[in-house]
Amino acid sequence: METTATAIKIEKIKTSKISQVDFDNLAFGSVFTDHMLVCDYKNGAWQTPEIMPYQAISLEPSAKIFHYGQSIFEGMKAYKDDHGDAFLFRPSDNHRRLNISANRMCIPEIPKAYFMDGLKELINLDKDWIPQKDGSSLYIRPFIFASGKGFHASPADEYKFLICLAPSGAYFSGKVKVLIEETYSRSANGGVGFAKTGGNYAGQFFPTQLAVKEGYNQVIWTDDNTHENIEEAGAMNIFIRINDTLITAPTSDRILDGITRKSILEIAQAEGIRTEVRKITVPEVVEAAKNGSLKEMFGAGTAAVVSPIAAFGYRGTDYDLPELTDSYASRFKKIITDIQYNRSEDPFGWRQKV
């Protein structure tokens, strides 16, 4: 057992399983590296983090995660450049957002040193797992859940913080067709829509599967009250381009403050692209589609970075979007991924070497 300068205990795996992995055919988030980080919260404090071989964990049936859903997570990636150096993208923003989610779900905040130092130590240990194929990366999943026991409906007294790593290929491929949702809601005012908590995503699965049965890939979420304001696309923030103006909904307690979303808005400002952060209604988008001023719609998030939308459905009618040779979506994706893979300068200071 080793200990780092920040008191992280390290137990290395005896035999790596990396030779069993086909790095040319990686599904997203289904293959896991040799090690994981685990840190327990008990007796009112976070204990010493440990890096250990990736393995199953044991929980009692009375663990509160199973009963009251206290769980939060983040999504991040590590990238490797042509020289074999590893990089993270805006990791401090992920730590900050994890603790925002923690506060909303009544989970103790994780100290930044535990998060950042533990993450970097883990990535350095499993650095060989970072794929170098274009579009591939090492997906990083930090998460916290209630491990304390009891059936009483109250916050747990013990928690587990883990970081697991998964070498992954591209998240989406092909054209995405979405359905504007008018019956189900992803979140509501005063709720937990802004937090990355498991229940937000579990609640999306059923309406999404209904849309899939109708021939769509995903749903566009609208507000819970009128179902007229466009808010998110699946598990991603959404951008809509009308003529040359890029529009996205403002963040709120219903909408996740996406890191890719923030990056796109900063890039657009630097590139001189007009942006509007405001409510955008379904009738406005439908009318733009009809009169030809709707140029693009795309989702933005860590997993896919940018996911162009080829068509959307609304009340029995499908609307195709034009195929552009120089789209904002492709432009933003190239700028962001060039920064992530260390293929270009980083004027924003987002890239962080591991």
PDB file of N, CA and C in Angstrom, residues 130-180:
ATOM      1  N   ILE A 130      -5.968   5.552 -21.752  1.00  0.00           N
ATOM      2  CA  ILE A 130      -6.546   6.657 -22.517  1.00  0.00           C
ATOM      3  C   ILE A 130      -6.375   6.363 -24.006  1.00  0.00           C
ATOM      4  N   PRO A 131      -7.461   6.168 -24.745  1.00  0.00           N
ATOM      5  CA  PRO A 131      -7.323   5.835 -26.173  1.00  0.00           C
ATOM      6  C   PRO A 131      -6.872   7.046 -26.979  1.00  0.00           C
ATOM      7  N   GLN A 132      -6.195   6.798 -28.080  1.00  0.00           N
ATOM      8  CA  GLN A 132      -5.702   7.893 -28.925  1.00  0.00           C
ATOM      9  C   GLN A 132      -6.418   7.966 -30.266  1.00  0.00           C
ATOM     10  N   LYS A 133      -7.354   7.063 -30.501  1.00  0.00           N
ATOM     11  CA  LYS A 133      -8.132   7.120 -31.730  1.00  0.00           C
ATOM     12  C   LYS A 133      -8.985   8.374 -31.740  1.00  0.00           C
ATOM     13  N   ASP A 134      -9.066   9.043 -32.886  1.00  0.00           N
ATOM     14  CA  ASP A 134      -9.804  10.301 -32.976  1.00  0.00           C
ATOM     15  C   ASP A 134     -11.255  10.097 -32.541  1.00  0.00           C
ATOM     16  N   GLY A 135     -11.729  10.968 -31.657  1.00  0.00           N
ATOM     17  CA  GLY A 135     -13.090  10.865 -31.150  1.00  0.00           C
ATOM     18  C   GLY A 135     -13.216  10.052 -29.880  1.00  0.00           C
ATOM     19  N   SER A 136     -12.156   9.300 -29.551  1.00  0.00           N
ATOM     20  CA  SER A 136     -12.172   8.493 -28.334  1.00  0.00           C
ATOM     21  C   SER A 136     -11.544   9.272 -27.179  1.00  0.00           C
ATOM     22  N   SER A 137     -11.837   8.843 -25.969  1.00  0.00           N
ATOM     23  CA  SER A 137     -11.303   9.500 -24.782  1.00  0.00           C
ATOM     24  C   SER A 137     -11.463   8.575 -23.591  1.00  0.00           C
ATOM     25  N   LEU A 138     -10.966   9.016 -22.455  1.00  0.00           N
ATOM     26  CA  LEU A 138     -11.175   8.284 -21.207  1.00  0.00           C
ATOM     27  C   LEU A 138     -12.305   8.972 -20.461  1.00  0.00           C
ATOM     28  N   TYR A 139     -13.465   8.332 -20.433  1.00  0.00           N
ATOM     29  CA  TYR A 139     -14.599   8.924 -19.730  1.00  0.00           C
ATOM     30  C   TYR A 139     -14.395   8.755 -18.227  1.00  0.00           C
ATOM     31  N   ILE A 140     -14.699   9.814 -17.483  1.00  0.00           N
ATOM     32  CA  ILE A 140     -14.469   9.846 -16.037  1.00  0.00           C
ATOM     33  C   ILE A 140     -15.810  10.030 -15.336  1.00  0.00           C
ATOM     34  N   ARG A 141     -16.104   9.167 -14.389  1.00  0.00           N
ATOM     35  CA  ARG A 141     -17.371   9.244 -13.667  1.00  0.00           C
ATOM     36  C   ARG A 141     -17.110   9.381 -12.155  1.00  0.00           C
ATOM     37  N   PRO A 142     -17.055  10.620 -11.631  1.00  0.00           N
ATOM     38  CA  PRO A 142     -17.058  10.809 -10.180  1.00  0.00           C
ATOM     39  C   PRO A 142     -18.502  10.745  -9.679  1.00  0.00           C
ATOM     40  N   PHE A 143     -18.741  10.093  -8.546  1.00  0.00           N
ATOM     41  CA  PHE A 143     -20.097  10.032  -8.018  1.00  0.00           C
ATOM     42  C   PHE A 143     -20.086   9.827  -6.509  1.00  0.00           C
ATOM     43  N   ILE A 144     -21.170  10.250  -5.871  1.00  0.00           N
ATOM     44  CA  ILE A 144     -21.341  10.115  -4.425  1.00  0.00           C
ATOM     45  C   ILE A 144     -22.730   9.553  -4.173  1.00  0.00           C
ATOM     46  N   PHE A 145     -22.836   8.625  -3.239  1.00  0.00           N
ATOM     47  CA  PHE A 145     -24.156   8.096  -2.899  1.00  0.00           C
ATOM     48  C   PHE A 145     -24.223   7.775  -1.404  1.00  0.00           C
ATOM     49  N   ALA A 146     -25.453   7.680  -0.901  1.00  0.00           N
ATOM     50  CA  ALA A 146     -25.690   7.413   0.512  1.00  0.00           C
ATOM     51  C   ALA A 146     -25.477   5.935   0.815  1.00  0.00           C
ATOM     52  N   SER A 147     -24.519   5.642   1.657  1.00  0.00           N
ATOM     53  CA  SER A 147     -24.241   4.256   2.061  1.00  0.00           C
ATOM     54  C   SER A 147     -24.721   3.974   3.476  1.00  0.00           C
ATOM     55  N   GLY A 148     -25.085   5.024   4.212  1.00  0.00           N
ATOM     56  CA  GLY A 148     -25.558   4.848   5.580  1.00  0.00           C
ATOM     57  C   GLY A 148     -26.836   4.022   5.633  1.00  0.00           C
ATOM     58  N   LYS A 149     -27.034   3.316   6.733  1.00  0.00           N
ATOM     59  CA  LYS A 149     -28.137   2.366   6.852  1.00  0.00           C
ATOM     60  C   LYS A 149     -29.367   3.014   7.487  1.00  0.00           C
ATOM     61  N   GLY A 150     -30.540   2.449   7.184  1.00  0.00           N
ATOM     62  CA  GLY A 150     -31.749   2.847   7.875  1.00  0.00           C
ATOM     63  C   GLY A 150     -32.919   3.086   6.949  1.00  0.00           C
ATOM     64  N   PHE A 151     -34.121   2.783   7.427  1.00  0.00           N
ATOM     65  CA  PHE A 151     -35.344   2.999   6.661  1.00  0.00           C
ATOM     66  C   PHE A 151     -36.011   4.334   6.984  1.00  0.00           C
ATOM     67  N   HIS A 152     -35.466   5.075   7.923  1.00  0.00           N
ATOM     68  CA  HIS A 152     -36.052   6.365   8.271  1.00  0.00           C
ATOM     69  C   HIS A 152     -35.819   7.363   7.134  1.00  0.00           C
ATOM     70  N   ALA A 153     -36.867   8.090   6.768  1.00  0.00           N
ATOM     71  CA  ALA A 153     -36.771   9.040   5.652  1.00  0.00           C
ATOM     72  C   ALA A 153     -36.032  10.296   6.084  1.00  0.00           C
ATOM     73  N   SER A 154     -34.720  10.217   6.035  1.00  0.00           N
ATOM     74  CA  SER A 154     -33.847  11.334   6.426  1.00  0.00           C
ATOM     75  C   SER A 154     -32.509  11.170   5.733  1.00  0.00           C
ATOM     76  N   PRO A 155     -31.698  12.236   5.669  1.00  0.00           N
ATOM     77  CA  PRO A 155     -30.383  12.102   5.043  1.00  0.00           C
ATOM     78  C   PRO A 155     -29.548  11.038   5.740  1.00  0.00           C
ATOM     79  N   ALA A 156     -28.708  10.383   4.963  1.00  0.00           N
ATOM     80  CA  ALA A 156     -27.840   9.354   5.526  1.00  0.00           C
ATOM     81  C   ALA A 156     -26.739   9.985   6.380  1.00  0.00           C
ATOM     82  N   ASP A 157     -26.092   9.154   7.200  1.00  0.00           N
ATOM     83  CA  ASP A 157     -24.963   9.632   7.998  1.00  0.00           C
ATOM     84  C   ASP A 157     -23.633   9.131   7.433  1.00  0.00           C
ATOM     85  N   GLU A 158     -23.702   8.300   6.382  1.00  0.00           N
ATOM     86  CA  GLU A 158     -22.486   7.829   5.727  1.00  0.00           C
ATOM     87  C   GLU A 158     -22.670   7.863   4.209  1.00  0.00           C
ATOM     88  N   TYR A 159     -21.570   8.155   3.499  1.00  0.00           N
ATOM     89  CA  TYR A 159     -21.608   8.280   2.044  1.00  0.00           C
ATOM     90  C   TYR A 159     -20.346   7.684   1.450  1.00  0.00           C
ATOM     91  N   LYS A 160     -20.412   7.360   0.166  1.00  0.00           N
ATOM     92  CA  LYS A 160     -19.237   6.900  -0.572  1.00  0.00           C
ATOM     93  C   LYS A 160     -19.017   7.811  -1.776  1.00  0.00           C
ATOM     94  N   PHE A 161     -17.780   8.231  -1.952  1.00  0.00           N
ATOM     95  CA  PHE A 161     -17.347   8.982  -3.135  1.00  0.00           C
ATOM     96  C   PHE A 161     -16.431   8.076  -3.934  1.00  0.00           C
ATOM     97  N   LEU A 162     -16.740   7.904  -5.215  1.00  0.00           N
ATOM     98  CA  LEU A 162     -15.920   7.067  -6.086  1.00  0.00           C
ATOM     99  C   LEU A 162     -15.608   7.802  -7.372  1.00  0.00           C
ATOM    100  N   ILE A 163     -14.507   7.443  -7.986  1.00  0.00           N
ATOM    101  CA  ILE A 163     -14.204   7.852  -9.361  1.00  0.00           C
ATOM    102  C   ILE A 163     -13.843   6.596 -10.130  1.00  0.00           C
ATOM    103  N   CYS A 164     -14.573   6.329 -11.207  1.00  0.00           N
ATOM    104  CA  CYS A 164     -14.278   5.200 -12.084  1.00  0.00           C
ATOM    105  C   CYS A 164     -13.988   5.723 -13.487  1.00  0.00           C
ATOM    106  N   LEU A 165     -13.178   4.997 -14.231  1.00  0.00           N
ATOM    107  CA  LEU A 165     -12.722   5.418 -15.550  1.00  0.00           C
ATOM    108  C   LEU A 165     -13.118   4.393 -16.599  1.00  0.00           C
ATOM    109  N   ALA A 166     -13.520   4.898 -17.776  1.00  0.00           N
ATOM    110  CA  ALA A 166     -13.957   4.003 -18.845  1.00  0.00           C
ATOM    111  C   ALA A 166     -13.456   4.517 -20.194  1.00  0.00           C
ATOM    112  N   PRO A 167     -12.488   3.833 -20.820  1.00  0.00           N
ATOM    113  CA  PRO A 167     -12.088   4.235 -22.177  1.00  0.00           C
ATOM    114  C   PRO A 167     -13.267   4.057 -23.116  1.00  0.00           C
ATOM    115  N   SER A 168     -13.554   5.076 -23.899  1.00  0.00           N
ATOM    116  CA  SER A 168     -14.797   5.080 -24.676  1.00  0.00           C
ATOM    117  C   SER A 168     -14.598   5.645 -26.069  1.00  0.00           C
ATOM    118  N   GLY A 169     -15.395   5.123 -26.993  1.00  0.00           N
ATOM    119  CA  GLY A 169     -15.454   5.680 -28.328  1.00  0.00           C
ATOM    120  C   GLY A 169     -16.446   6.825 -28.373  1.00  0.00           C
ATOM    121  N   ALA A 170     -16.823   7.231 -29.559  1.00  0.00           N
ATOM    122  CA  ALA A 170     -17.763   8.341 -29.722  1.00  0.00           C
ATOM    123  C   ALA A 170     -19.121   7.980 -29.138  1.00  0.00           C
ATOM    124  N   TYR A 171     -19.780   8.965 -28.530  1.00  0.00           N
ATOM    125  CA  TYR A 171     -21.059   8.734 -27.854  1.00  0.00           C
ATOM    126  C   TYR A 171     -22.204   8.583 -28.843  1.00  0.00           C
ATOM    127  N   PHE A 172     -22.295   9.494 -29.805  1.00  0.00           N
ATOM    128  CA  PHE A 172     -23.341   9.449 -30.812  1.00  0.00           C
ATOM    129  C   PHE A 172     -22.709   9.268 -32.189  1.00  0.00           C
ATOM    130  N   SER A 173     -23.444   8.634 -33.062  1.00  0.00           N
ATOM    131  CA  SER A 173     -23.022   8.589 -34.462  1.00  0.00           C
ATOM    132  C   SER A 173     -24.259   8.673 -35.332  1.00  0.00           C
ATOM    133  N   GLY A 174     -24.127   9.296 -36.460  1.00  0.00           N
ATOM    134  CA  GLY A 174     -25.264   9.421 -37.358  1.00  0.00           C
ATOM    135  C   GLY A 174     -26.142  10.612 -37.012  1.00  0.00           C
ATOM    136  N   LYS A 175     -27.230  10.742 -37.774  1.00  0.00           N
ATOM    137  CA  LYS A 175     -28.134  11.875 -37.606  1.00  0.00           C
ATOM    138  C   LYS A 175     -29.108  11.607 -36.466  1.00  0.00           C
ATOM    139  N   VAL A 176     -29.407  12.658 -35.699  1.00  0.00           N
ATOM    140  CA  VAL A 176     -30.296  12.547 -34.551  1.00  0.00           C
ATOM    141  C   VAL A 176     -31.632  13.203 -34.876  1.00  0.00           C
ATOM    142  N   LYS A 177     -32.688  12.453 -34.623  1.00  0.00           N
ATOM    143  CA  LYS A 177     -34.050  12.949 -34.841  1.00  0.00           C
ATOM    144  C   LYS A 177     -34.740  12.996 -33.482  1.00  0.00           C
ATOM    145  N   VAL A 178     -35.315  14.134 -33.144  1.00  0.00           N
ATOM    146  CA  VAL A 178     -35.856  14.326 -31.802  1.00  0.00           C
ATOM    147  C   VAL A 178     -37.344  14.657 -31.842  1.00  0.00           C
ATOM    148  N   LEU A 179     -38.024  14.374 -30.738  1.00  0.00           N
ATOM    149  CA  LEU A 179     -39.450  14.653 -30.605  1.00  0.00           C
ATOM    150  C   LEU A 179     -39.655  15.672 -29.495  1.00  0.00           C
ATOM    151  N   ILE A 180     -40.389  16.727 -29.772  1.00  0.00           N
ATOM    152  CA  ILE A 180     -40.697  17.718 -28.746  1.00  0.00           C
ATOM    153  C   ILE A 180     -41.748  17.140 -27.800  1.00  0.00           C
TER     154      ILE A 180
END
